[in-house]
Tab-separated table of C-alpha atoms and ligand atoms in Angstrom:
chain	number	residue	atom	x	y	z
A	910	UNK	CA	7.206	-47.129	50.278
A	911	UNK	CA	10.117	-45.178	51.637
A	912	UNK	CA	11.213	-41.927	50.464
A	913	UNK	CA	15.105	-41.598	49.678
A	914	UNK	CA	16.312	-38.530	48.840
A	915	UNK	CA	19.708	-38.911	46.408
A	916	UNK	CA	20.007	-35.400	45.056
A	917	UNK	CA	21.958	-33.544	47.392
A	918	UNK	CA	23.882	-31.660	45.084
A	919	UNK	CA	20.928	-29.839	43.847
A	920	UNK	CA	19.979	-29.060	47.182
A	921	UNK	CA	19.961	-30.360	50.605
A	922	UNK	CA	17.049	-29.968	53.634
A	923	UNK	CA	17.530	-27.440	56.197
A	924	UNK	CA	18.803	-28.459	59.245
A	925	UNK	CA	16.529	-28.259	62.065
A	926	UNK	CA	19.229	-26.142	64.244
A	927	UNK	CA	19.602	-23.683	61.646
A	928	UNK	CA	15.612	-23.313	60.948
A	929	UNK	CA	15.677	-22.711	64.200
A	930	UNK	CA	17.936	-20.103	64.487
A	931	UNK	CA	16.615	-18.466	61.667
A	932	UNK	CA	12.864	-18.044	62.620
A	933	UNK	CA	13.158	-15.089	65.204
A	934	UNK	CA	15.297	-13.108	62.419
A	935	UNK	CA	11.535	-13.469	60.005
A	936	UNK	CA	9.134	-11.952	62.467
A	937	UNK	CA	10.846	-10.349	65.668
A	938	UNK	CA	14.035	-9.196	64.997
A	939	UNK	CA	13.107	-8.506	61.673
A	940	UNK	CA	14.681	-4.331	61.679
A	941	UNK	CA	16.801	-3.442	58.433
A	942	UNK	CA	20.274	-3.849	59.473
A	943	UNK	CA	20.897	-0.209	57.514
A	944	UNK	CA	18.768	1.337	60.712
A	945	UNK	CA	19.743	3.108	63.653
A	946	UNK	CA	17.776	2.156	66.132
A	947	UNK	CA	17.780	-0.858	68.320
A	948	UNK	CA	15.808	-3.279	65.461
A	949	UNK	CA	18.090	-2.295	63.283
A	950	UNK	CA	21.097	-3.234	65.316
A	951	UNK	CA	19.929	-6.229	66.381
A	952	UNK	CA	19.945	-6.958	62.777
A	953	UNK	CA	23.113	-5.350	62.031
A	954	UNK	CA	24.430	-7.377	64.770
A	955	UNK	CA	23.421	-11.139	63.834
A	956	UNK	CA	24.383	-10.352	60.358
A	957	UNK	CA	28.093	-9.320	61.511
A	958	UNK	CA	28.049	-12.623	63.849
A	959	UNK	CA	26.795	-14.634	60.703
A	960	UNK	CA	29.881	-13.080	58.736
A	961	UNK	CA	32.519	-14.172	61.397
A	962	UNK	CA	31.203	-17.482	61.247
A	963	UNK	CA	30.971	-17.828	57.313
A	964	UNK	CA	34.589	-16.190	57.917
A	965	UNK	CA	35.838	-18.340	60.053
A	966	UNK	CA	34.956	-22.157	58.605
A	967	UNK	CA	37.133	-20.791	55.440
A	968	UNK	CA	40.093	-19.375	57.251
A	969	UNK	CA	39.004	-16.021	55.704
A	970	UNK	CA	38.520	-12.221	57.311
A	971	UNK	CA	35.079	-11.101	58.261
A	972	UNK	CA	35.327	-8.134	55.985
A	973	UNK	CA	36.334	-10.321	53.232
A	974	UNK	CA	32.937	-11.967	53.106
A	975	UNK	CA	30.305	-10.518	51.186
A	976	UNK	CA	26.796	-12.086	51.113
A	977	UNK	CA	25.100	-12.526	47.897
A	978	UNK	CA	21.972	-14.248	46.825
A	979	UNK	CA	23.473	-18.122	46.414
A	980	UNK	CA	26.506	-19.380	44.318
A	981	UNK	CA	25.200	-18.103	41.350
A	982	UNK	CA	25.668	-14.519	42.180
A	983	UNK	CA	28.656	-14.767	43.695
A	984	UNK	CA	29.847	-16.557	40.576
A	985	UNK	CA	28.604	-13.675	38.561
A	986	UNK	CA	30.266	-11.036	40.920
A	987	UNK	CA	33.573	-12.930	40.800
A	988	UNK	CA	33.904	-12.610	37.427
A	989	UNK	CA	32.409	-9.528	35.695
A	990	UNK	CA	33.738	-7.897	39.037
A	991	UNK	CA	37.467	-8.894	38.259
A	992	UNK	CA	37.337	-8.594	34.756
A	993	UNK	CA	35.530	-4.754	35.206
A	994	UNK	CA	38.468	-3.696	37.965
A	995	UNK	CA	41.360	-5.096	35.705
A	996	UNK	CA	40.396	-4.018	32.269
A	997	UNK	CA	43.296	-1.690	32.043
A	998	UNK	CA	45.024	-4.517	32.288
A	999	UNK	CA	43.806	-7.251	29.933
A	1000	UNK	CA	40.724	-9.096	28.963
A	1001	UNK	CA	41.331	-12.534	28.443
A	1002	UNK	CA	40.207	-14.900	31.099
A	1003	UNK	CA	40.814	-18.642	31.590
A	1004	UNK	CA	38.002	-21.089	32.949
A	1005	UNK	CA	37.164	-24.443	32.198
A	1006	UNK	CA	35.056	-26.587	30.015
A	1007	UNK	CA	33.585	-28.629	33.299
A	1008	UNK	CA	32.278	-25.254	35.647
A	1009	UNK	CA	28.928	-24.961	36.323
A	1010	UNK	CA	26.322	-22.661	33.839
A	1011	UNK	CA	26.326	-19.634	35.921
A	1012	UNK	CA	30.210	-19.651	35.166
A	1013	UNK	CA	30.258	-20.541	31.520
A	1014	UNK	CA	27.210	-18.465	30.636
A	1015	UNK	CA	28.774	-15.764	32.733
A	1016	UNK	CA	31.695	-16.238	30.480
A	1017	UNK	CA	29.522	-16.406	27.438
A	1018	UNK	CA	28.207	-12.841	28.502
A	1019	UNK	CA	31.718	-11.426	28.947
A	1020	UNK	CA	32.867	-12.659	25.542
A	1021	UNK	CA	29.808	-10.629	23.869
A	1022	UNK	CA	31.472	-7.542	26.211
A	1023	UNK	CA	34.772	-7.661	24.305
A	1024	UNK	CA	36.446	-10.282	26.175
A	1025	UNK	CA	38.319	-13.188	25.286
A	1026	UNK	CA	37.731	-16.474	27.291
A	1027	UNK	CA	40.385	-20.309	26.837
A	1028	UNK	CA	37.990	-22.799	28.075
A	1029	UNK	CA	40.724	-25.951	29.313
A	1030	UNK	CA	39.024	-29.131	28.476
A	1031	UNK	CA	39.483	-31.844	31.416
A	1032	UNK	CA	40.917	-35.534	31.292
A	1033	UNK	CA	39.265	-38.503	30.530
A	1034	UNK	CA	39.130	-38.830	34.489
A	1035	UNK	CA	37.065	-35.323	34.935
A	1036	UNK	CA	40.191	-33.499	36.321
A	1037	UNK	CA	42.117	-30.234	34.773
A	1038	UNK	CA	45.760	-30.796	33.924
A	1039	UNK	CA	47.770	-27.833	36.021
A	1040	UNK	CA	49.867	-27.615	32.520
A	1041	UNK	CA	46.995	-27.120	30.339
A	1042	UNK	CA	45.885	-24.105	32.502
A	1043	UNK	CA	49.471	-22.863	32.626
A	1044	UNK	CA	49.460	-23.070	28.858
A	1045	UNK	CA	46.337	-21.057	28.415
A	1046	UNK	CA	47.620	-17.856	30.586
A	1047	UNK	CA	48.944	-15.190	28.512
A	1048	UNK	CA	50.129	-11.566	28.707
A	1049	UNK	CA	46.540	-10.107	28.917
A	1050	UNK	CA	45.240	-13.000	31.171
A	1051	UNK	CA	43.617	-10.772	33.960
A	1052	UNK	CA	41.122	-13.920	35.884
A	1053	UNK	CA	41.922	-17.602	36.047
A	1054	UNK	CA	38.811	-19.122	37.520
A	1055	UNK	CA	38.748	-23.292	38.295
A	1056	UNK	CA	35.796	-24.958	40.470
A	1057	UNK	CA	36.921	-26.748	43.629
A	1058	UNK	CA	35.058	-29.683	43.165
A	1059	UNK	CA	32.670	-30.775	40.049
A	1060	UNK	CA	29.031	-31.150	40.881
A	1061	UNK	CA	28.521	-33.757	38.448
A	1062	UNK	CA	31.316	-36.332	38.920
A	1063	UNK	CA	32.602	-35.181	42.165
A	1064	UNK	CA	36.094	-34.676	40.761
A	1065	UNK	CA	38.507	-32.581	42.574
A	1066	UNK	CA	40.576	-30.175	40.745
A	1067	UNK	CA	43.990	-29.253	41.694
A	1068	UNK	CA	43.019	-25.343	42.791
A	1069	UNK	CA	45.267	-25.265	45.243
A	1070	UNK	CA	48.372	-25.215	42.279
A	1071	UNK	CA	46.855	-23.127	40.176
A	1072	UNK	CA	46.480	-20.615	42.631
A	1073	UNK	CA	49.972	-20.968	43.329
A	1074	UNK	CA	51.059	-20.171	40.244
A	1075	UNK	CA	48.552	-17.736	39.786
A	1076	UNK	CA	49.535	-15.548	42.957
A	1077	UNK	CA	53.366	-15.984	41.073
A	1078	UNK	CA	52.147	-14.091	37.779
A	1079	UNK	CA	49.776	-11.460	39.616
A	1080	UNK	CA	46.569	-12.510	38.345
A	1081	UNK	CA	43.203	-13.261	40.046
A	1082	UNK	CA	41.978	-16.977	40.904
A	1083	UNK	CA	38.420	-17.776	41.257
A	1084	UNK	CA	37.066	-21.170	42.662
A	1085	UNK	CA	33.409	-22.213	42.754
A	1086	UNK	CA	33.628	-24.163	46.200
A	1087	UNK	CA	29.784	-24.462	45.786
A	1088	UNK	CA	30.242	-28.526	46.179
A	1089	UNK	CA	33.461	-28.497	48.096
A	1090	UNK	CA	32.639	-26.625	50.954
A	1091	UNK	CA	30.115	-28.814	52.777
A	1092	UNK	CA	32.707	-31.661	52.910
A	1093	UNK	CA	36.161	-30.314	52.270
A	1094	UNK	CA	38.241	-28.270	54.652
A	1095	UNK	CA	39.246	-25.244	52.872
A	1096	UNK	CA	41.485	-22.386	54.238
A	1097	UNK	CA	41.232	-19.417	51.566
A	1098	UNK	CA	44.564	-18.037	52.687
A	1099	UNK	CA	46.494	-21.196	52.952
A	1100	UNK	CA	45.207	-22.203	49.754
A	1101	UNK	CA	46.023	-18.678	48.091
A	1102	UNK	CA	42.640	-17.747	46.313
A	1103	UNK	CA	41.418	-14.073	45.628
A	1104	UNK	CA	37.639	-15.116	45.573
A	1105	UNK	CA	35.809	-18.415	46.243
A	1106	UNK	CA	31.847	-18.425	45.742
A	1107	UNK	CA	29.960	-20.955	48.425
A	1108	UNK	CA	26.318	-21.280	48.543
A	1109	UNK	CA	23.580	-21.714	51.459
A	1110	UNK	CA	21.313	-24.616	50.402
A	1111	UNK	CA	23.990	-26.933	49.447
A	1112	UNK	CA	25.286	-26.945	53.313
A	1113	UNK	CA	21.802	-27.695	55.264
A	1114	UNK	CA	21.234	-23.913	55.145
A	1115	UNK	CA	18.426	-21.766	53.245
A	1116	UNK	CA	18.061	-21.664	49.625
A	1117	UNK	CA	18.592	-17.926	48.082
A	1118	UNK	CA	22.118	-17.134	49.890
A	1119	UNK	CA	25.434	-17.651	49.215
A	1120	UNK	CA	28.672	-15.593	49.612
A	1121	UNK	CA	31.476	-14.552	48.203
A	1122	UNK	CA	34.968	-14.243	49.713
A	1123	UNK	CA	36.864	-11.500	47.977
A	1124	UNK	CA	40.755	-11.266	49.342
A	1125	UNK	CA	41.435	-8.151	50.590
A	1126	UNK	CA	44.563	-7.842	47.868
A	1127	UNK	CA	41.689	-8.144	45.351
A	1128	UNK	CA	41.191	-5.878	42.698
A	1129	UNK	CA	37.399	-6.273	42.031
A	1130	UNK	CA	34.421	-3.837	41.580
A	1131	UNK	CA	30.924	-4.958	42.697
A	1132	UNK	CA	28.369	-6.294	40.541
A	1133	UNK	CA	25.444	-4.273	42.064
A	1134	UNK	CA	24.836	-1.039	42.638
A	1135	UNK	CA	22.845	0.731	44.976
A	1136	UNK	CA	22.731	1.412	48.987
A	1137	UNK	CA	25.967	0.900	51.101
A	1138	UNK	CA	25.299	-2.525	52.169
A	1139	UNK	CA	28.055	-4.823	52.745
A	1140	UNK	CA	30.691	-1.991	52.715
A	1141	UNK	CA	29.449	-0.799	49.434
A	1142	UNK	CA	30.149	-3.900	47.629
A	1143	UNK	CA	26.557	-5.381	47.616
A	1144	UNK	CA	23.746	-2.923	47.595
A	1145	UNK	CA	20.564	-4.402	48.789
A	1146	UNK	CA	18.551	-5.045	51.468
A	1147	UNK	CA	20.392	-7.913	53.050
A	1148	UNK	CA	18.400	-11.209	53.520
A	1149	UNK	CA	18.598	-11.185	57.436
A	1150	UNK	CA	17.145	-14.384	57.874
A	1151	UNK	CA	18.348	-16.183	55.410
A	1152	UNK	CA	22.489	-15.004	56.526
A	1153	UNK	CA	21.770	-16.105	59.724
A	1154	UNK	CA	21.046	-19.152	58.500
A	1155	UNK	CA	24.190	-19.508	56.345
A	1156	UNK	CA	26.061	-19.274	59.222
A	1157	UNK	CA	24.536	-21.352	61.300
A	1158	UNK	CA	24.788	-23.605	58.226
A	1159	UNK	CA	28.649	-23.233	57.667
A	1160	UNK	CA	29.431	-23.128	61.776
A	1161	UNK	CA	27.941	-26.503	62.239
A	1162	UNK	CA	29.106	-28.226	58.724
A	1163	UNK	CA	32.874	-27.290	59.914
A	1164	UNK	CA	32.000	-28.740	62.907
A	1165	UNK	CA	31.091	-32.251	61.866
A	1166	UNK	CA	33.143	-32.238	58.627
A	1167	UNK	CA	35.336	-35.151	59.263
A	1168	UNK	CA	32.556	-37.879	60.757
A	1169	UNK	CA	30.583	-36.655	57.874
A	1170	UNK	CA	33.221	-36.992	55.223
A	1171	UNK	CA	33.880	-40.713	56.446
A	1172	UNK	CA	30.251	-41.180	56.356
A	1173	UNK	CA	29.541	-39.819	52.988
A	1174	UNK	CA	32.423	-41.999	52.298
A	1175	UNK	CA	30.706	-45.086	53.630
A	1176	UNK	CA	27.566	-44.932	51.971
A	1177	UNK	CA	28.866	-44.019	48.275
A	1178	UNK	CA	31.484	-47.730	48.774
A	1179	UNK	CA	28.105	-49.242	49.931
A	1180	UNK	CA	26.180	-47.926	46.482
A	1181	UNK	CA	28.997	-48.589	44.046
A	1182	UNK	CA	29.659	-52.130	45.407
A	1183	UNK	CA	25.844	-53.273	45.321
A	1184	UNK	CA	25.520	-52.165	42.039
A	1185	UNK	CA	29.066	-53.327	40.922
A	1186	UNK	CA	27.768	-56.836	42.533
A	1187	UNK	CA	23.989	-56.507	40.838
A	1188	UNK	CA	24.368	-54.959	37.263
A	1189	UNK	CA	26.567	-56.695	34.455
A	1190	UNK	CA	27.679	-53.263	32.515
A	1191	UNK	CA	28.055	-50.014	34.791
A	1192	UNK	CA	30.674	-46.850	34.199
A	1193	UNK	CA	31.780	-44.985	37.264
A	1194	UNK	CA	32.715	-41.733	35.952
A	1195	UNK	CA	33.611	-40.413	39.101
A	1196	UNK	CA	37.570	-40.557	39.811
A	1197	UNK	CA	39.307	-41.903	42.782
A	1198	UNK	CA	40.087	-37.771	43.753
A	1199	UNK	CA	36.670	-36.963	44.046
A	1200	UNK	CA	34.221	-35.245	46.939
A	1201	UNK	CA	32.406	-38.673	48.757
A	1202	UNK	CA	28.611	-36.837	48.500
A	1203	UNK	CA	28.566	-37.196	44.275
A	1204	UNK	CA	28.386	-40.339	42.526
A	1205	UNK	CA	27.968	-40.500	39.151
A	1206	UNK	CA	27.073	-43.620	37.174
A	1207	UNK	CA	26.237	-44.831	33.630
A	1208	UNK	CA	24.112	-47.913	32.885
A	1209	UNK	CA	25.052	-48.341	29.032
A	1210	UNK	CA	21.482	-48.896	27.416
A	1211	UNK	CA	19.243	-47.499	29.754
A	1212	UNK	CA	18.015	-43.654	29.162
A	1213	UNK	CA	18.887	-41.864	32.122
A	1214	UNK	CA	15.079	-40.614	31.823
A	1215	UNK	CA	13.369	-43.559	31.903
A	1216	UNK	CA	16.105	-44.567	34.963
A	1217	UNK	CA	15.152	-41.821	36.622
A	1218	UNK	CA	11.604	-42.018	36.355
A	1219	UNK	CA	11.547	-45.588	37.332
A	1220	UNK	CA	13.464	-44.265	39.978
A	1221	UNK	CA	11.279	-41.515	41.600
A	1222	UNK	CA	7.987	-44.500	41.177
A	1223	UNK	CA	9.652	-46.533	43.499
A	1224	UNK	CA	10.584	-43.301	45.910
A	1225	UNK	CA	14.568	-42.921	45.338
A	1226	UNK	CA	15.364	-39.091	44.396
A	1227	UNK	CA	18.077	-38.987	41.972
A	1228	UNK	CA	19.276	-36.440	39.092
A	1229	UNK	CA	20.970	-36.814	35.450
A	1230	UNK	CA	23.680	-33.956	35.954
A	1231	UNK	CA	23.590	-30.331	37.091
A	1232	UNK	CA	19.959	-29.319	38.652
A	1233	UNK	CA	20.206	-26.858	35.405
A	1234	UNK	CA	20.305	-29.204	32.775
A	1235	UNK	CA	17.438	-31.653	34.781
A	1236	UNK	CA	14.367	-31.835	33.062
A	1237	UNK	CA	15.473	-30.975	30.091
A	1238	UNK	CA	17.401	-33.614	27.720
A	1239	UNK	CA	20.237	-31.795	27.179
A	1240	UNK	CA	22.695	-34.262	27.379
A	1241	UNK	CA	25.762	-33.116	30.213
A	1242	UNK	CA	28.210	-30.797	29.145
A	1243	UNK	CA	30.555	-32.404	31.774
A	1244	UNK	CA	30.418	-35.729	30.396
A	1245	UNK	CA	31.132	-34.086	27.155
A	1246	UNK	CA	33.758	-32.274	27.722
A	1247	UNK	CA	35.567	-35.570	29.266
A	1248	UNK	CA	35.345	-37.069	25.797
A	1249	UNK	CA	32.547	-39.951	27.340
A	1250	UNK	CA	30.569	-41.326	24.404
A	1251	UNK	CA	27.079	-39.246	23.832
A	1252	UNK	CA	25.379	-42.573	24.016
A	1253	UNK	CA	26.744	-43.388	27.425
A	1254	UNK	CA	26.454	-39.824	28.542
A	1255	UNK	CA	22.641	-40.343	28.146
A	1256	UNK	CA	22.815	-43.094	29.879
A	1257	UNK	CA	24.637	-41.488	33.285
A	1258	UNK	CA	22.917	-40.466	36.429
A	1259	UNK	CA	24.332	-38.535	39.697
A	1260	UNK	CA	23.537	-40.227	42.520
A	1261	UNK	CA	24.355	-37.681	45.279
A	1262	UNK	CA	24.742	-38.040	49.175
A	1263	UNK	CA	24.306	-35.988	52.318
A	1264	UNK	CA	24.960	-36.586	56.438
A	1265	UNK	CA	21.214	-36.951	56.693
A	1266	UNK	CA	21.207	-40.508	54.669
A	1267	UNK	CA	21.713	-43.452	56.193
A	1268	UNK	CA	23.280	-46.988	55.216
A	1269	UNK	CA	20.121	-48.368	55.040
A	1270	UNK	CA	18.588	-45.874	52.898
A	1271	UNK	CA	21.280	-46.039	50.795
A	1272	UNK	CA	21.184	-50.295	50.369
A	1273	UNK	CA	17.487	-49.590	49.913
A	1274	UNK	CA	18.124	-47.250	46.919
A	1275	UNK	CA	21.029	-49.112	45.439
A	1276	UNK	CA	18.763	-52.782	45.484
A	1277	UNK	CA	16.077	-50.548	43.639
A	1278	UNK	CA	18.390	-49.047	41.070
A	1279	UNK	CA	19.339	-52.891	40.357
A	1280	UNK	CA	16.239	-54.616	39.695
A	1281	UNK	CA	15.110	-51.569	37.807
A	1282	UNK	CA	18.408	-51.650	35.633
A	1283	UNK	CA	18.001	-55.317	35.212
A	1284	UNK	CA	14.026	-55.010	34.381
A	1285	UNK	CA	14.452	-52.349	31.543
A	1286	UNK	CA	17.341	-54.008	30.089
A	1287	UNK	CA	15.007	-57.127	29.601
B	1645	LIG	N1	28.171	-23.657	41.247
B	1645	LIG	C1	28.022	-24.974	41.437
B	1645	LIG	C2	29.217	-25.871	41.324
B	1645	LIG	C3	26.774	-25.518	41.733
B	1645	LIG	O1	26.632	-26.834	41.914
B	1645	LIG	C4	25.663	-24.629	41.821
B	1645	LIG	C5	24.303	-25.159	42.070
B	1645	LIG	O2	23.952	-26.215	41.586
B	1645	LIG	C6	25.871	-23.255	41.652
B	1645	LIG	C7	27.146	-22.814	41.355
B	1645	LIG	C8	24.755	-22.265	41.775
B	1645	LIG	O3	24.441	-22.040	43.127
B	1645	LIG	P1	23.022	-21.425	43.550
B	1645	LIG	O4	22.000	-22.490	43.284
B	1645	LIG	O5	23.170	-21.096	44.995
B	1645	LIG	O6	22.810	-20.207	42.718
């Protein structure tokens, strides 16, 4: 029996050229980039070439990248960071019902500080409405913060926009680009965002890193405290390894973004139309505007569970929503908040691509999620 792994939103494999680069940063150049002498340069030095490159595959300034511990942090930083540096200002922030948990239960957090948070509720298709956002600025609004892309459906949301409009009123936009930036070109300054959160292991790099661009117009305070790491805005040992890595990771996605977007594309038309073809009832809930690595599927009738379970027997890796919410039953807040019936949202799973599968893998998969759809429905 083959293995297929179909969870690449959770997390994808290192890539061998970035493994590679990162093993003599564990055990010989392994000096504290904070030192003087030469280990500590050496380290200082791959970290600063790591920075350019993270730097460069977003159209952003070296010194506006600061390395955190994955997307979550740099989610967290984003936003208790704005909110922290503008409180003079207001307190109200503006997010949406769709982000991922280490947005909404950072917003959660900053509600029991005293703030006040409008959570926009998306279509039926999964995407924001630019005039529902615009509706829920006010006076005090001090943070608007969107996701790029949704790592449940896929959807797309119009960022670019909102930032617009935001940059227009004076007030700080945040994107999670956690799912985006692997296959979407995105130029931070084109696209007028203060901050934008990416993370390592969703890119072929190492779990445990992320980074955070943070505009130099920004007005932001860091999240933690300590030594004068990353300009004083991240204290911390920094995770040598691990950053060189990331940009290894980010150089090479850049790189091969557009063969792998077409790919991506490929195999997700190849999975929808076997199981279009094989299965009498499905629901695509992912919309036409959508990244091409996330599919996500209901089979009306079948748990998503016992799918799933059926699933990993016959070796296909797949997930029912945000790696957060796997595992447990809770059913998707996504799906939810997109008004899908709680029966049906039980019934969804994400199928969820990366460069590393192939056509055939993906046929195999989709002729397995058939017969098993067909079998339990007996
Ligand atoms: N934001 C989004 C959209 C994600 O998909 C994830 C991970 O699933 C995160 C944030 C958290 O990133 P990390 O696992 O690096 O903390």
């Amino acid at each position: 029996m083959s293995n297929i792994y179909l969870d690449n939103a959770a997390t994808t494999p290192v890539h061998p050229s970035v493994q590679e680069a990162m093993e003599p940063f564990l055990s010989q150049t392994f000096g504290n980039p904070s030192s003087i002498h030469r280990y500590g340069r050496l380290a200082k030095q791959a970290i600063e070439k790591a920075r350019e490159q993270v730097a460069h595959a977003i159209g952003a300034e070296p010194a506006e990248i600061v390395f955190t511990s994955g997307g979550t942090e740099a989610d967290n930083s984003a936003l208790i960071g704005t909110v922290l540096a503008n409180r003079d200002r207001g307190k109200h922030i503006v997010t949406t019902a769709i982000e991922h948990h280490a947005i909404l239960h950072t917003c959660e957090f900053l509600e029991e500080m005293g703030c006040t948070v409008t959570y926009v509720a998306p279509e039926k298709d999964g995407i924001v409405s630019v005039e529902r956002v615009i509706e829920a600025i006010r006076e005090d609004t001090v943070l608007v913060s969107v996701m790029y892309a949704n790592n449940e459906t896929g959807a797309i949301q119009p960022v670019d926009t909102i930032a617009e409009i935001c940059q227009e009123r004076e007030i700080a936009f945040h994107t999670d680009a956690v799912q985006a930036v692997p296959v979407l070109p995105i130029d931070v300054k084109k696209e007028g965002f203060t901050l934008l959160s990416l993370s390592g292991h969703k890119l072929h790099g190492p779990k445990g890193v992320g980074a955070l661009y943070v505009s130099r117009t920004a007005k932001w305070t860091p999240l933690l405290r300590g030594g004068s790491q990353e300009r004083n805005r991240r204290a911390g040992t920094e995770n040598l390894a691990a950053i060189v890595g990331l940009g290894v990771a980010m150089e090479r996605i850049k790189e091969n973004q557009n063969r792998t977007a077409q790919h991506l594309q490929m195999l997700r038309e190849r999975m929808i139309a076997i199981l279009r073809e094989g299965i009498q009832e499905i629901i695509i809930h992912t919309p036409d505007c959508s990244i091409p690595s996330i599919l996500s599927v209901a089979f009306p009738g079948v748990p998503a569970d016992i799918t799933l379970m059926n699933l990993d027997l016959q070796g296909v890796a797949a997930s029912s929503g945000s790696a957060c919410t796997a595992g447990s039953l809770e059913p998707s807040h996504v799906l939810l908040a997109m008004g899908i019936d709680p029966k049906i949202v039980r019934s969804s799973i994400r199928f969820s691509f990366s460069e590393q599968n192939t056509l055939e893998e993906v046929t195999e998969a989709a002729r397995k999620t058939v017969e098993i759809i067909n079998r339990l429905r007996k």
